[in-house]
Amino acid sequence: MTTTIGASPLGHHVQANGLEIYYEEYGGGEPLLLLHGGTLSSRSWQAHAPAFAQHFRVIAPDSRGHGRTRNPTDELSYRLMADDLAAFVQALGLNKPLLCGFSDGAQIAMEFGMHYPDLAKALVVCGASYIFSEQCSNVFKGWGIEGPGVLDIAKMQTNIPGLFELWQTEHTSLGGPDYWQTLLRAISAMWWTPLNYSAADFEKITSHTLILLGDRDEFTRVEEAVEMYRLIQHAELAIFPNANHGEAVFGASGVSPHFMSTVLDFLLRQVAQST
């Protein structure tokens, strides 16, 4: 276990579902789990954490195979990571935490809501999809992810230099400077696997849920977000204008004020209603 004090987070490892899950913790109060996007890590939430920590006990884990959490099998699926999260919640003894996920973290939150409907108080689902569309495949191909496990490294370096540099540095503790390629091969197989959610799957989500999307999201059409909102029985919908996939959460400077105000309003209402 590693620990820092002062303004920095408290960093820990905990055993759950066969993993040593790394997480960072801030603040106190009702537990709020922040679930990062695919190929990112808990560090992606560090700019958001101070505002959330004024109201909640903020817990930001690294998903399996990301950041400082090893993946013994090198396999990834949203269901597996939802199982990891359920074991993580139980290992920490959390009582009905709030969940806020971005991108893959949002997919995990949805899977969690479907398969563990009694374990979460509320869900924030930002930038999630329920189908694998031609729109998604075109984005991945533009990045240089040509198919499941098929990577064009030169195209990545040219077309997405910022992500390329991030991938090289974000996960080195798990296997050195080339580990990111192992992660990309595993996660691309997950990304290219159709989700095949049905209306019945969404009806399993009983937690109050906020569906949030930028109206220029590269992966998900606004109509898709509206349909998910209509299928989940206790749902709210927020569409952010002039925002793509990342801008909806991170804005232009690392934190979107619109995201923070909208999500805090939703989460604080859920806590007030449950007391």
Short mmCIF file of C-alpha atoms in Angstrom, two decimals:
data_model
loop_
_atom_site.label_atom_id
_atom_site.label_comp_id
_atom_site.label_asym_id
_atom_site.label_seq_id
_atom_site.Cartn_x
_atom_site.Cartn_y
_atom_site.Cartn_z
CA MET A 1 0.00 0.00 0.00
CA THR A 2 1.20 3.51 -0.82
CA THR A 3 0.03 6.56 1.04
CA THR A 4 0.50 10.28 0.54
CA ILE A 5 -0.87 13.10 2.65
CA GLY A 6 -1.86 16.70 2.23
CA ALA A 7 -3.60 17.70 -1.00
CA SER A 8 -2.58 14.48 -2.74
CA PRO A 9 -4.83 11.41 -2.86
CA LEU A 10 -4.49 8.41 -0.62
CA GLY A 11 -3.35 5.49 -2.77
CA HIS A 12 -4.08 1.88 -1.83
CA HIS A 13 -4.36 -1.65 -3.18
CA VAL A 14 -7.13 -4.06 -2.22
CA GLN A 15 -7.70 -7.70 -3.20
CA ALA A 16 -10.90 -8.25 -5.19
CA ASN A 17 -11.93 -10.85 -7.78
CA GLY A 18 -8.39 -12.21 -8.06
CA LEU A 19 -6.86 -8.75 -8.59
CA GLU A 20 -4.81 -6.29 -6.57
CA ILE A 21 -6.91 -3.27 -7.48
CA TYR A 22 -5.19 0.09 -7.09
CA TYR A 23 -7.36 3.04 -6.09
CA GLU A 24 -7.03 6.60 -4.93
CA GLU A 25 -9.22 8.19 -2.31
CA TYR A 26 -10.22 11.76 -1.47
CA GLY A 27 -12.64 13.47 0.93
CA GLY A 28 -15.29 11.87 3.11
CA GLY A 29 -19.00 11.14 3.29
CA GLU A 30 -21.17 9.07 0.95
CA PRO A 31 -18.94 6.93 -1.31
CA LEU A 32 -18.62 8.00 -4.95
CA LEU A 33 -16.74 5.71 -7.35
CA LEU A 34 -15.18 7.42 -10.38
CA LEU A 35 -14.65 4.97 -13.27
CA HIS A 36 -12.14 6.05 -15.89
CA GLY A 37 -12.26 5.54 -19.64
CA GLY A 38 -10.54 2.77 -21.57
CA THR A 39 -6.72 3.15 -21.87
CA LEU A 40 -6.84 5.87 -19.18
CA SER A 41 -6.44 5.44 -15.41
CA SER A 42 -7.67 6.88 -12.14
CA ARG A 43 -5.31 9.81 -12.73
CA SER A 44 -7.73 11.12 -15.37
CA TRP A 45 -10.08 12.14 -12.52
CA GLN A 46 -7.53 14.06 -10.43
CA ALA A 47 -8.71 17.48 -11.62
CA HIS A 48 -12.35 16.61 -10.84
CA ALA A 49 -11.68 15.01 -7.47
CA PRO A 50 -11.32 18.18 -5.31
CA ALA A 51 -14.81 19.44 -6.20
CA PHE A 52 -16.39 16.00 -5.73
CA ALA A 53 -14.47 15.52 -2.45
CA GLN A 54 -16.21 18.56 -0.94
CA HIS A 55 -19.35 16.42 -0.82
CA PHE A 56 -18.34 12.74 -1.08
CA ARG A 57 -15.79 10.10 -0.19
CA VAL A 58 -14.30 9.89 -3.66
CA ILE A 59 -12.77 6.54 -4.67
CA ALA A 60 -11.11 6.24 -8.09
CA PRO A 61 -9.91 2.71 -8.98
CA ASP A 62 -7.72 1.60 -11.87
CA SER A 63 -9.61 -0.95 -13.97
CA ARG A 64 -8.02 -4.33 -14.66
CA GLY A 65 -5.03 -3.96 -16.95
CA HIS A 66 -4.91 -0.18 -16.51
CA GLY A 67 -2.73 2.15 -14.47
CA ARG A 68 -1.50 0.13 -11.49
CA THR A 69 -3.96 -2.79 -11.57
CA ARG A 70 -2.57 -5.88 -13.27
CA ASN A 71 -4.65 -8.14 -15.50
CA PRO A 72 -3.54 -11.75 -14.93
CA THR A 73 -5.39 -13.07 -17.99
CA ASP A 74 -4.91 -10.16 -20.46
CA GLU A 75 -8.62 -10.61 -21.31
CA LEU A 76 -11.13 -7.80 -20.99
CA SER A 77 -14.90 -7.52 -21.09
CA TYR A 78 -17.35 -5.06 -19.61
CA ARG A 79 -19.08 -7.87 -17.70
CA LEU A 80 -15.76 -9.02 -16.22
CA MET A 81 -14.91 -5.48 -15.12
CA ALA A 82 -18.39 -5.07 -13.62
CA ASP A 83 -17.69 -8.25 -11.63
CA ASP A 84 -14.35 -6.71 -10.56
CA LEU A 85 -16.20 -3.60 -9.43
CA ALA A 86 -18.78 -5.57 -7.44
CA ALA A 87 -15.98 -7.44 -5.65
CA PHE A 88 -14.19 -4.10 -5.07
CA VAL A 89 -17.33 -2.58 -3.50
CA GLN A 90 -17.70 -5.58 -1.23
CA ALA A 91 -13.99 -5.66 -0.32
CA LEU A 92 -14.17 -2.04 0.85
CA GLY A 93 -17.47 -2.62 2.64
CA LEU A 94 -19.21 0.17 0.74
CA ASN A 95 -22.96 0.54 1.24
CA LYS A 96 -24.71 1.47 -1.99
CA PRO A 97 -22.06 3.76 -3.49
CA LEU A 98 -22.72 6.29 -6.21
CA LEU A 99 -21.06 5.45 -9.55
CA CYS A 100 -19.85 7.93 -12.16
CA GLY A 101 -18.28 6.48 -15.29
CA PHE A 102 -16.85 7.95 -18.47
CA SER A 103 -16.63 6.02 -21.76
CA ASP A 104 -15.56 2.46 -20.87
CA GLY A 105 -16.19 3.43 -17.25
CA ALA A 106 -19.75 4.30 -18.26
CA GLN A 107 -20.12 0.92 -19.98
CA ILE A 108 -18.92 -0.77 -16.77
CA ALA A 109 -21.41 1.28 -14.74
CA MET A 110 -24.25 0.15 -17.02
CA GLU A 111 -23.18 -3.50 -16.78
CA PHE A 112 -22.97 -3.07 -13.01
CA GLY A 113 -26.50 -1.67 -12.93
CA MET A 114 -27.80 -4.57 -15.03
CA HIS A 115 -26.13 -7.38 -13.08
CA TYR A 116 -25.85 -5.87 -9.58
CA PRO A 117 -29.00 -3.73 -9.31
CA ASP A 118 -28.97 -3.66 -5.50
CA LEU A 119 -25.35 -2.55 -5.02
CA ALA A 120 -25.42 1.06 -6.31
CA LYS A 121 -27.43 4.04 -5.15
CA ALA A 122 -27.20 5.90 -8.48
CA LEU A 123 -25.34 5.82 -11.77
CA VAL A 124 -23.86 8.55 -13.96
CA VAL A 125 -23.28 7.15 -17.45
CA CYS A 126 -21.28 9.54 -19.64
CA GLY A 127 -20.40 8.66 -23.22
CA ALA A 128 -21.77 5.10 -23.31
CA SER A 129 -23.16 3.16 -26.27
CA TYR A 130 -25.40 0.13 -26.61
CA ILE A 131 -24.52 -0.84 -30.18
CA PHE A 132 -21.24 -1.16 -32.05
CA SER A 133 -21.92 1.03 -35.06
CA GLU A 134 -20.12 1.81 -38.29
CA GLN A 135 -19.48 5.21 -36.71
CA CYS A 136 -17.49 3.50 -33.91
CA SER A 137 -15.53 1.26 -36.25
CA ASN A 138 -14.57 4.24 -38.43
CA VAL A 139 -13.19 6.10 -35.40
CA PHE A 140 -11.12 3.09 -34.34
CA LYS A 141 -9.79 2.57 -37.86
CA GLY A 142 -8.88 6.26 -38.01
CA TRP A 143 -6.90 5.76 -34.81
CA GLY A 144 -5.06 2.78 -36.28
CA ILE A 145 -7.05 0.02 -34.56
CA GLU A 146 -7.99 -1.91 -37.69
CA GLY A 147 -9.85 -4.72 -35.93
CA PRO A 148 -9.76 -6.88 -32.79
CA GLY A 149 -6.10 -7.00 -31.79
CA VAL A 150 -4.94 -5.47 -35.08
CA LEU A 151 -2.86 -2.33 -34.51
CA ASP A 152 -1.24 0.03 -37.00
CA ILE A 153 1.38 1.65 -34.77
CA ALA A 154 2.59 4.11 -37.42
CA LYS A 155 -0.95 5.36 -38.05
CA MET A 156 -1.51 5.82 -34.31
CA GLN A 157 1.63 7.87 -33.95
CA THR A 158 0.58 10.10 -36.85
CA ASN A 159 -3.19 10.39 -36.32
CA ILE A 160 -3.52 10.46 -32.53
CA PRO A 161 -0.14 11.66 -31.19
CA GLY A 162 -1.59 12.80 -27.85
CA LEU A 163 -3.18 9.44 -27.08
CA PHE A 164 -0.13 7.64 -28.44
CA GLU A 165 2.12 9.46 -25.99
CA LEU A 166 -0.34 8.94 -23.12
CA TRP A 167 -0.54 5.18 -23.78
CA GLN A 168 3.25 4.91 -23.69
CA THR A 169 3.50 6.47 -20.23
CA GLU A 170 0.24 5.73 -18.40
CA HIS A 171 0.66 1.99 -17.79
CA THR A 172 4.42 1.42 -17.62
CA SER A 173 4.26 0.08 -14.06
CA LEU A 174 2.37 -2.95 -15.39
CA GLY A 175 4.96 -4.09 -17.93
CA GLY A 176 7.30 -1.40 -19.10
CA PRO A 177 7.10 1.05 -22.03
CA ASP A 178 5.68 -1.51 -24.49
CA TYR A 179 2.90 -2.82 -22.25
CA TRP A 180 0.39 -0.40 -23.81
CA GLN A 181 0.38 -2.57 -26.93
CA THR A 182 -0.73 -5.57 -24.87
CA LEU A 183 -3.51 -3.45 -23.38
CA LEU A 184 -4.55 -2.09 -26.78
CA ARG A 185 -4.80 -5.58 -28.28
CA ALA A 186 -6.96 -6.78 -25.40
CA ILE A 187 -9.15 -3.70 -25.22
CA SER A 188 -9.61 -3.51 -29.00
CA ALA A 189 -11.07 -7.03 -28.92
CA MET A 190 -13.57 -5.78 -26.33
CA TRP A 191 -14.34 -2.62 -28.29
CA TRP A 192 -15.05 -4.58 -31.47
CA THR A 193 -17.36 -7.06 -29.73
CA PRO A 194 -21.04 -6.18 -30.28
CA LEU A 195 -22.82 -5.35 -27.03
CA ASN A 196 -26.21 -6.75 -28.11
CA TYR A 197 -28.11 -5.16 -25.22
CA SER A 198 -31.87 -5.67 -25.28
CA ALA A 199 -34.68 -3.59 -23.81
CA ALA A 200 -34.92 -6.22 -21.07
CA ASP A 201 -31.27 -5.61 -20.14
CA PHE A 202 -31.91 -1.91 -19.59
CA GLU A 203 -35.04 -2.68 -17.59
CA LYS A 204 -32.81 -4.51 -15.08
CA ILE A 205 -31.25 -1.18 -14.10
CA THR A 206 -33.23 0.00 -11.09
CA SER A 207 -30.79 2.62 -9.78
CA HIS A 208 -31.53 6.24 -10.60
CA THR A 209 -29.40 6.93 -13.67
CA LEU A 210 -28.14 10.04 -15.44
CA ILE A 211 -27.37 9.48 -19.13
CA LEU A 212 -24.97 12.20 -20.26
CA LEU A 213 -23.58 12.78 -23.76
CA GLY A 214 -21.94 15.47 -25.82
CA ASP A 215 -23.99 16.25 -28.93
CA ARG A 216 -20.86 15.77 -31.08
CA ASP A 217 -19.75 12.50 -29.50
CA GLU A 218 -17.66 10.57 -32.02
CA PHE A 219 -18.91 7.16 -30.89
CA THR A 220 -22.54 7.59 -29.85
CA ARG A 221 -25.42 9.32 -31.59
CA VAL A 222 -27.72 11.54 -29.52
CA GLU A 223 -30.62 9.29 -30.57
CA GLU A 224 -28.85 6.35 -28.91
CA ALA A 225 -28.58 8.23 -25.62
CA VAL A 226 -32.26 9.19 -25.84
CA GLU A 227 -33.22 5.55 -26.36
CA MET A 228 -31.20 4.40 -23.34
CA TYR A 229 -32.83 7.15 -21.28
CA ARG A 230 -36.27 5.91 -22.32
CA LEU A 231 -35.47 2.25 -21.57
CA ILE A 232 -34.14 2.81 -18.02
CA GLN A 233 -37.01 3.23 -15.60
CA HIS A 234 -35.49 5.90 -13.32
CA ALA A 235 -33.41 7.91 -15.78
CA GLU A 236 -32.52 11.51 -16.54
CA LEU A 237 -30.89 12.79 -19.71
CA ALA A 238 -28.34 15.56 -20.25
CA ILE A 239 -27.06 16.45 -23.72
CA PHE A 240 -24.18 18.93 -23.72
CA PRO A 241 -24.04 21.29 -26.70
CA ASN A 242 -20.95 21.59 -28.88
CA ALA A 243 -19.09 18.83 -26.99
CA ASN A 244 -17.42 15.70 -28.31
CA HIS A 245 -16.70 12.47 -26.39
CA GLY A 246 -13.96 13.83 -24.16
CA GLU A 247 -15.05 17.47 -24.01
CA ALA A 248 -18.32 16.49 -22.30
CA VAL A 249 -16.28 15.55 -19.21
CA PHE A 250 -12.92 17.29 -19.54
CA GLY A 251 -13.86 20.48 -21.40
CA ALA A 252 -11.03 22.52 -22.88
CA SER A 253 -8.96 22.76 -19.70
CA GLY A 254 -9.27 19.36 -18.00
CA VAL A 255 -12.62 19.82 -16.26
CA SER A 256 -15.93 20.75 -17.86
CA PRO A 257 -17.82 23.12 -15.52
CA HIS A 258 -21.07 22.01 -17.17
CA PHE A 259 -20.25 18.39 -16.35
CA MET A 260 -19.40 19.17 -12.74
CA SER A 261 -22.52 21.24 -12.06
CA THR A 262 -24.85 18.76 -13.78
CA VAL A 263 -23.40 15.67 -12.12
CA LEU A 264 -23.16 17.25 -8.66
CA ASP A 265 -26.78 18.38 -8.87
CA PHE A 266 -27.87 14.85 -9.81
CA LEU A 267 -25.76 13.06 -7.18
CA LEU A 268 -26.68 15.41 -4.32
CA ARG A 269 -30.36 14.94 -5.12
CA GLN A 270 -29.95 11.15 -4.96
CA VAL A 271 -28.27 11.37 -1.55
CA ALA A 272 -30.95 13.76 -0.23
CA GLN A 273 -33.75 11.50 -1.44
CA SER A 274 -32.26 8.47 0.29
CA THR A 275 -31.93 10.08 3.73
#
